[in-house]
PDB file of C-alpha atoms in Angstrom:
ATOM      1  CA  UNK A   1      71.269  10.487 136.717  1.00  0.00           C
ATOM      2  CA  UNK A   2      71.826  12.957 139.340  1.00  0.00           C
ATOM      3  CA  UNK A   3      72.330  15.865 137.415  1.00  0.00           C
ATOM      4  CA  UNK A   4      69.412  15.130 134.747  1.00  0.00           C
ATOM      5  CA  UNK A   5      66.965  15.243 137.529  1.00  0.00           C
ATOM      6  CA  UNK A   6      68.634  18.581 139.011  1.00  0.00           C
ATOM      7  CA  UNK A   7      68.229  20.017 135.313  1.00  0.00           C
ATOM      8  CA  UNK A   8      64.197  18.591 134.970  1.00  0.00           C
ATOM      9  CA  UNK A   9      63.412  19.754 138.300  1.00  0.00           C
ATOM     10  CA  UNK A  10      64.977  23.013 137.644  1.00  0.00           C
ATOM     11  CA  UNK A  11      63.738  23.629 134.464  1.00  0.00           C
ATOM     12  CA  UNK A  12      59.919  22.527 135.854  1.00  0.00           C
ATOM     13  CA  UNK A  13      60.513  25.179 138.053  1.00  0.00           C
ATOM     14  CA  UNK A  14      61.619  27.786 135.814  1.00  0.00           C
ATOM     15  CA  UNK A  15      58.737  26.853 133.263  1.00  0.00           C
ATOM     16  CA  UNK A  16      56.290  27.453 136.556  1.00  0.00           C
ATOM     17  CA  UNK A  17      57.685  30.508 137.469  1.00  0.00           C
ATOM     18  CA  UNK A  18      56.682  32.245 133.683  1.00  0.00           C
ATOM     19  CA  UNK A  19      53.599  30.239 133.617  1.00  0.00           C
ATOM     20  CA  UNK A  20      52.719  32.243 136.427  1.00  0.00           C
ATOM     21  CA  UNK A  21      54.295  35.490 136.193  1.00  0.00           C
ATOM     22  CA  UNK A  22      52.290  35.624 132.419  1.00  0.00           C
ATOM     23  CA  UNK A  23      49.078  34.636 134.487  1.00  0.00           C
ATOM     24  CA  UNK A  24      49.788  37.471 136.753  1.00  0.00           C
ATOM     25  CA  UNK A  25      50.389  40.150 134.236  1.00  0.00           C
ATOM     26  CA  UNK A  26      47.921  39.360 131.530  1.00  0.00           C
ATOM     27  CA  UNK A  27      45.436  41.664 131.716  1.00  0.00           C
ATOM     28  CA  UNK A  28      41.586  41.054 132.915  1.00  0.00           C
ATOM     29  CA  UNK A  29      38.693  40.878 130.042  1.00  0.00           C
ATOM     30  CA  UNK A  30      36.825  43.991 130.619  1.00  0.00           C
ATOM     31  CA  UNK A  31      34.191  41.383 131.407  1.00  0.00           C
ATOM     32  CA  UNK A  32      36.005  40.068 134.121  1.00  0.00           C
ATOM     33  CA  UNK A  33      36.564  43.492 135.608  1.00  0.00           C
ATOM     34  CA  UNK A  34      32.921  44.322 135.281  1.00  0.00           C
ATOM     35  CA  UNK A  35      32.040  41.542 137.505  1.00  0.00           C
ATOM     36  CA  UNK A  36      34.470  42.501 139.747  1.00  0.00           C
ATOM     37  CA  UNK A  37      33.014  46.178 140.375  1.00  0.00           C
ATOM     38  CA  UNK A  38      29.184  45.301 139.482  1.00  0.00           C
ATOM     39  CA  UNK A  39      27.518  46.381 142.803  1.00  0.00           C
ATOM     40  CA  UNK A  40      25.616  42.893 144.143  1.00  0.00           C
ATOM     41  CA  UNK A  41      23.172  43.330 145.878  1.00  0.00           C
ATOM     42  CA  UNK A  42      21.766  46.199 143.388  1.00  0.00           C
ATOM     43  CA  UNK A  43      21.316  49.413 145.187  1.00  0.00           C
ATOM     44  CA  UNK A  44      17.783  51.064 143.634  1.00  0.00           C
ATOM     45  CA  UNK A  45      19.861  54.373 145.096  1.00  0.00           C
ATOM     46  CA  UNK A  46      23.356  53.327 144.023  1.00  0.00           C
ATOM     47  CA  UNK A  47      25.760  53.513 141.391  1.00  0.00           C
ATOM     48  CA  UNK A  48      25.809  50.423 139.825  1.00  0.00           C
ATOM     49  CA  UNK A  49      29.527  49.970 140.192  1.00  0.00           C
ATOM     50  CA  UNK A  50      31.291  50.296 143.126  1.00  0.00           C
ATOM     51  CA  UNK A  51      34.394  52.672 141.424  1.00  0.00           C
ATOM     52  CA  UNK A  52      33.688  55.932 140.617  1.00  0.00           C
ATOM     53  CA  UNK A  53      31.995  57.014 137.477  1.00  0.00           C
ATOM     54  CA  UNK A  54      34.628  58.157 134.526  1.00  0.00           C
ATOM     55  CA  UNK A  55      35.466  61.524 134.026  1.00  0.00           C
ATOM     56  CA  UNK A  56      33.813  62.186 130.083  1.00  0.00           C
ATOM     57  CA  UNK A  57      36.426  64.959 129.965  1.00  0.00           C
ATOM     58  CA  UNK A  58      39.339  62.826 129.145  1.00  0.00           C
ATOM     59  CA  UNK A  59      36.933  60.988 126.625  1.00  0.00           C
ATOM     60  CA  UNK A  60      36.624  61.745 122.853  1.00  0.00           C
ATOM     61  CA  UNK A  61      34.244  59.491 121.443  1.00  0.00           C
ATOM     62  CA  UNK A  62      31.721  58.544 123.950  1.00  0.00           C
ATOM     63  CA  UNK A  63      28.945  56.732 123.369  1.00  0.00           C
ATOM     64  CA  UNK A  64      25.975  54.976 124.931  1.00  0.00           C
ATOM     65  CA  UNK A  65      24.749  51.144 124.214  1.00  0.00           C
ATOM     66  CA  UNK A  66      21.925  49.414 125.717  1.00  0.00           C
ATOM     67  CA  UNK A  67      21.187  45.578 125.726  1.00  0.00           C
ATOM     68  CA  UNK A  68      17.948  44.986 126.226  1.00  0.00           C
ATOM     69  CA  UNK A  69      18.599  41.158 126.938  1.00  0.00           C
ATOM     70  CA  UNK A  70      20.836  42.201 129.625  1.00  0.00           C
ATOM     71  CA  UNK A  71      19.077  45.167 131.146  1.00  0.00           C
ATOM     72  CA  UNK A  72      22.161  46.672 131.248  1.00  0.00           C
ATOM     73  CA  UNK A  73      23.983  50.683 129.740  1.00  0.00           C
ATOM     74  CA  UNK A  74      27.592  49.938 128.932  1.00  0.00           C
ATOM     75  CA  UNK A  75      29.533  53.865 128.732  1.00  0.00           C
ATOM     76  CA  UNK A  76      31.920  53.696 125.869  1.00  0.00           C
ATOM     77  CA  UNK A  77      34.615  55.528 124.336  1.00  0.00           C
ATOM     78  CA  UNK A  78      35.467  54.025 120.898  1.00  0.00           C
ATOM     79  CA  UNK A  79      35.607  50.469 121.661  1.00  0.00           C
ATOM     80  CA  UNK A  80      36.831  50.900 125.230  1.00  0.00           C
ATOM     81  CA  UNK A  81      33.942  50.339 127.897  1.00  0.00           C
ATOM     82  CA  UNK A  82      34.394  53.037 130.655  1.00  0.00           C
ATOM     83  CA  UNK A  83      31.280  52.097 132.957  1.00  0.00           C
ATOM     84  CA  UNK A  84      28.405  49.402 133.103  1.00  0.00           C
ATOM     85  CA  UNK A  85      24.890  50.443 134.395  1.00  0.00           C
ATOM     86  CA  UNK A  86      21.928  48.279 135.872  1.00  0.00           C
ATOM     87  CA  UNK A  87      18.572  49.742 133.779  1.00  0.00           C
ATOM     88  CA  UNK A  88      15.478  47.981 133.065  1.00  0.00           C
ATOM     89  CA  UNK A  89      13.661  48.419 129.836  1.00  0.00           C
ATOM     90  CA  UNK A  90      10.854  48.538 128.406  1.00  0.00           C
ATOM     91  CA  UNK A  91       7.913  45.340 128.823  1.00  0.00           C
ATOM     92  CA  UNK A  92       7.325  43.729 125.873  1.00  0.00           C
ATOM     93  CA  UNK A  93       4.262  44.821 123.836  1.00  0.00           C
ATOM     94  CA  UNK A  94       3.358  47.720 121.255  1.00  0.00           C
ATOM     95  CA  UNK A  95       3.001  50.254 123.629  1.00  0.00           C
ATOM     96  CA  UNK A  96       5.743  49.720 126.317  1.00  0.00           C
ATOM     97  CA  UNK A  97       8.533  48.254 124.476  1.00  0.00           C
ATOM     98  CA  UNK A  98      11.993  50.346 124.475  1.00  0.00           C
ATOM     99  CA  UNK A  99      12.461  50.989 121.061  1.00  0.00           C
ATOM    100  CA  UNK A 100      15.797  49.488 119.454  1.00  0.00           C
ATOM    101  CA  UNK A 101      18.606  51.472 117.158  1.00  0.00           C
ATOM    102  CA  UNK A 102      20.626  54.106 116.510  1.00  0.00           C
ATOM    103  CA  UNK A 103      19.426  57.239 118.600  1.00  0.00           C
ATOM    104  CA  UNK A 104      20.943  60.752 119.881  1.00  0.00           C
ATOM    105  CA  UNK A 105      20.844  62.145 122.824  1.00  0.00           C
ATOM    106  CA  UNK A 106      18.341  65.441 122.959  1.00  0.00           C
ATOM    107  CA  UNK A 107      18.624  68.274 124.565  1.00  0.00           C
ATOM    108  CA  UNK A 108      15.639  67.437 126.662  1.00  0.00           C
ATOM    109  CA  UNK A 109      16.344  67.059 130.239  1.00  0.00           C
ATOM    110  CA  UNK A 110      14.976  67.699 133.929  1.00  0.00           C
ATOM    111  CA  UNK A 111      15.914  67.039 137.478  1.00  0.00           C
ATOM    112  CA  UNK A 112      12.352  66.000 138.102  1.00  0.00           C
ATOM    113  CA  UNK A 113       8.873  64.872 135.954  1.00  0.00           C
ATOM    114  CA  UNK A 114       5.555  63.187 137.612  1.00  0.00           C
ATOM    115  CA  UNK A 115       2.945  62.003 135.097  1.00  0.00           C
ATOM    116  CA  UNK A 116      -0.678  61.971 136.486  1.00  0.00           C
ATOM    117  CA  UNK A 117      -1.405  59.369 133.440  1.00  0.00           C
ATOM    118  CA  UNK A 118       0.991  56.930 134.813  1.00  0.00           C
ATOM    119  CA  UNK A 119       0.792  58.292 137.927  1.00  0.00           C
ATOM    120  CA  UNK A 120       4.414  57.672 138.053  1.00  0.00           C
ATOM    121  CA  UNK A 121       7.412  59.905 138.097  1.00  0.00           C
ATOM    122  CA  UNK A 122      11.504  60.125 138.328  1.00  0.00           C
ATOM    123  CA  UNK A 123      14.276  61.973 138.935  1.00  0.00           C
ATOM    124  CA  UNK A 124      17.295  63.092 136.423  1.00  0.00           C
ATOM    125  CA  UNK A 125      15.645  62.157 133.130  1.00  0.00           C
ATOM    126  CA  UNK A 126      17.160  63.062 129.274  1.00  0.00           C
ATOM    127  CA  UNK A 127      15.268  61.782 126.391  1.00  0.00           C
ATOM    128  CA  UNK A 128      16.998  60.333 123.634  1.00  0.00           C
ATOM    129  CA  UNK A 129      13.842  59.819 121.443  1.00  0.00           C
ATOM    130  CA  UNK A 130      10.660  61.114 120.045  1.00  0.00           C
ATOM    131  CA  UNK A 131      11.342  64.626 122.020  1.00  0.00           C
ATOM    132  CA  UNK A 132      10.511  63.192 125.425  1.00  0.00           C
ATOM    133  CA  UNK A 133       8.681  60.186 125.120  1.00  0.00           C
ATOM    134  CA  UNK A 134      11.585  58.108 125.760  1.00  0.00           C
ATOM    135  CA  UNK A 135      13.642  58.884 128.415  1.00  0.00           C
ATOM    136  CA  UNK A 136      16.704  57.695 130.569  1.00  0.00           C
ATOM    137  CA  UNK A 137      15.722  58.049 134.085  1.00  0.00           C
ATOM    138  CA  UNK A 138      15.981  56.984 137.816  1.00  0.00           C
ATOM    139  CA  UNK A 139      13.428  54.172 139.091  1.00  0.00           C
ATOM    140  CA  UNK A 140       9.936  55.385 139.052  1.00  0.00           C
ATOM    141  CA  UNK A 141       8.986  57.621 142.143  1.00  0.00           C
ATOM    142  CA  UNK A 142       5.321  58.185 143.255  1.00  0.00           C
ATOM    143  CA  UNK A 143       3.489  61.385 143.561  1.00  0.00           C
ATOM    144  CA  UNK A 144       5.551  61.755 147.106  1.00  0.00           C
ATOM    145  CA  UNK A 145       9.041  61.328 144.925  1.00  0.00           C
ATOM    146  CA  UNK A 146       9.097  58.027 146.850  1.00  0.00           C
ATOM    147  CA  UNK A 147      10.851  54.821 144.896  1.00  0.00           C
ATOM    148  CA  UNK A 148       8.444  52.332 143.580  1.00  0.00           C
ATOM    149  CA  UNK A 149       9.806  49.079 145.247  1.00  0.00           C
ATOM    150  CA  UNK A 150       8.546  47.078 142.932  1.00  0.00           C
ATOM    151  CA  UNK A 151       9.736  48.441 139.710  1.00  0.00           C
ATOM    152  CA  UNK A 152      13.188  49.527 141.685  1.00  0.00           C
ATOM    153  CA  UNK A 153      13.776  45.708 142.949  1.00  0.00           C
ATOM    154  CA  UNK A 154      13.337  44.098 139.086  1.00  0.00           C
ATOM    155  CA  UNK A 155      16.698  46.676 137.831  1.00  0.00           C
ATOM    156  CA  UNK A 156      19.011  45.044 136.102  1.00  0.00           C
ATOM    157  CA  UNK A 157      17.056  41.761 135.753  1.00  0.00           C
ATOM    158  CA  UNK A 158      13.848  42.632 133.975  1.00  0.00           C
ATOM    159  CA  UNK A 159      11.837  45.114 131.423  1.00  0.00           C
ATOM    160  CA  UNK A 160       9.779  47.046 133.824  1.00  0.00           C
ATOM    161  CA  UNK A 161       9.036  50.429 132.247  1.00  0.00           C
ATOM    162  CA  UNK A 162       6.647  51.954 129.359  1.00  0.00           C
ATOM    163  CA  UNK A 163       9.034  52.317 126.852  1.00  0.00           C
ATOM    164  CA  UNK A 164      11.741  54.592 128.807  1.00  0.00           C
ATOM    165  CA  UNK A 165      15.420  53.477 130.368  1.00  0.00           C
ATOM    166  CA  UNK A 166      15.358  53.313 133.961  1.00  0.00           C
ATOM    167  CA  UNK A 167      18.672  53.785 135.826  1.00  0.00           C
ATOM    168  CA  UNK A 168      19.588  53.829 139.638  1.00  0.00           C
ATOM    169  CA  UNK A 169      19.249  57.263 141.013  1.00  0.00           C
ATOM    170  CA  UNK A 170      22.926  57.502 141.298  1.00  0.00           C
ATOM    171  CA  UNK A 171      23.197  56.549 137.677  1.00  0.00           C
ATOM    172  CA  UNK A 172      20.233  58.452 136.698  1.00  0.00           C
ATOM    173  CA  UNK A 173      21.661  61.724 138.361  1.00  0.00           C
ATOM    174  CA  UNK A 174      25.277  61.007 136.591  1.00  0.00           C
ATOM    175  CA  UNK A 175      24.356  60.556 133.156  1.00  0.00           C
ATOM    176  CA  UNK A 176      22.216  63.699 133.522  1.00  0.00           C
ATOM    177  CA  UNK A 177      25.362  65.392 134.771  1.00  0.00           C
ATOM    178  CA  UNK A 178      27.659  64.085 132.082  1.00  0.00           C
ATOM    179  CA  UNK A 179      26.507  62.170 129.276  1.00  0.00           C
ATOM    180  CA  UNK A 180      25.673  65.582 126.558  1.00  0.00           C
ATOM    181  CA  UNK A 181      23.127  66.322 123.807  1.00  0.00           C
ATOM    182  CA  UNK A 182      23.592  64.711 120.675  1.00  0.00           C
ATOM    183  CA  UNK A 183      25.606  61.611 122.279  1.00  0.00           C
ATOM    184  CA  UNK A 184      25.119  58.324 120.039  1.00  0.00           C
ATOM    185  CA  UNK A 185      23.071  55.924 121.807  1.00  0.00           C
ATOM    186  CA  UNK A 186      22.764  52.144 120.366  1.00  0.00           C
ATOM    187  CA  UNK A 187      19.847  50.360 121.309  1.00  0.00           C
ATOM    188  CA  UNK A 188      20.192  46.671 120.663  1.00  0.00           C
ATOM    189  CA  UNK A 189      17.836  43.188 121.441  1.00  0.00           C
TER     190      UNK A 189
END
């Protein structure tokens, strides 16, 4: 009786040991690691993530999505999602909504715009429809290149914008940097 116990309570123990060495090498969900590097609370300034931003050079394929029902830019290469970005969309209605599909990017970009109509502006914007009417960009600055708190507070949780893709100014400066003309950009509800 002895030795039947010895052998169950060994092999309970050798079943727990793979049971948790598996655990401990099976590899995150890229989900999971996004939550792990999502930047909380969200920085208007900020990168969204708190690891630095890929390096596009080592990437073939790269392409942009957006969800629109996440207010979130996922960075892609293939199917492999390099970097996740806090934006906020367009508001719903005819005139401000962010227009969904397949897009490129344009090779329309600035450091710097400020629209008297809007009386609105931004920093680091490339526009990736209708030759600069939509635009990625940083939070909306006023006439003094100062953030708008209010649109800058809702990134990441809410359509705020006329139509465009705002970004953090971090973001916003990066993907002017690095993301190139005639990148793919997906647009999806």
């Amino acid at each position: 009786m002895r030795k039947e116990t010895l052998k169950v309570s060994s092999l309970f123990w050798f079943i727990l040991e793979i049971i948790l060495l598996v655990g401990f090498l099976h590899p995150l969900s890229a989900s999971a690691k996004q939550k792990d590097v999502m930047r909380t609370p969200i920085a208007p300034n900020k990168s969204s993530e708190t690891v630095p931003y890929p390096n596009l050079k080592k990437n073939h394929n790269v392409w942009v999505k957006v969800s629109l029902a996440k207010q979130r830019a996922y960075i892609y290469d293939n199917k492999k999602l390099l970097y996740t970005m806090y934006v906020s969309t367009g508001r719903p209605g005819k005139e401000t909504k962010t227009p969904t599909g397949i897009f490129h990017i344009q090779n329309l970009r600035g450091k710097y715009f400020y629209s008297d109509r809007f009386k609105e502006g931004a920093y680091y914007w490339v526009s990736f429809a209708e030759r600069g009417l939509y635009l990625f960009h940083s939070n909306p600055v006023d006439k003094n290149g100062k953030i708008i708190k209010s649109d800058a507070k809702e990134i990441g949780k809410k359509p705020t914008s006329q139509g465009c893709v705002h970004l953090t100014k971090s973001d916003a400066k990066w993907f002017y940097e690095n993301i190139p003309t005639r990148t793919k950009v997906v647009i999806e509800k």
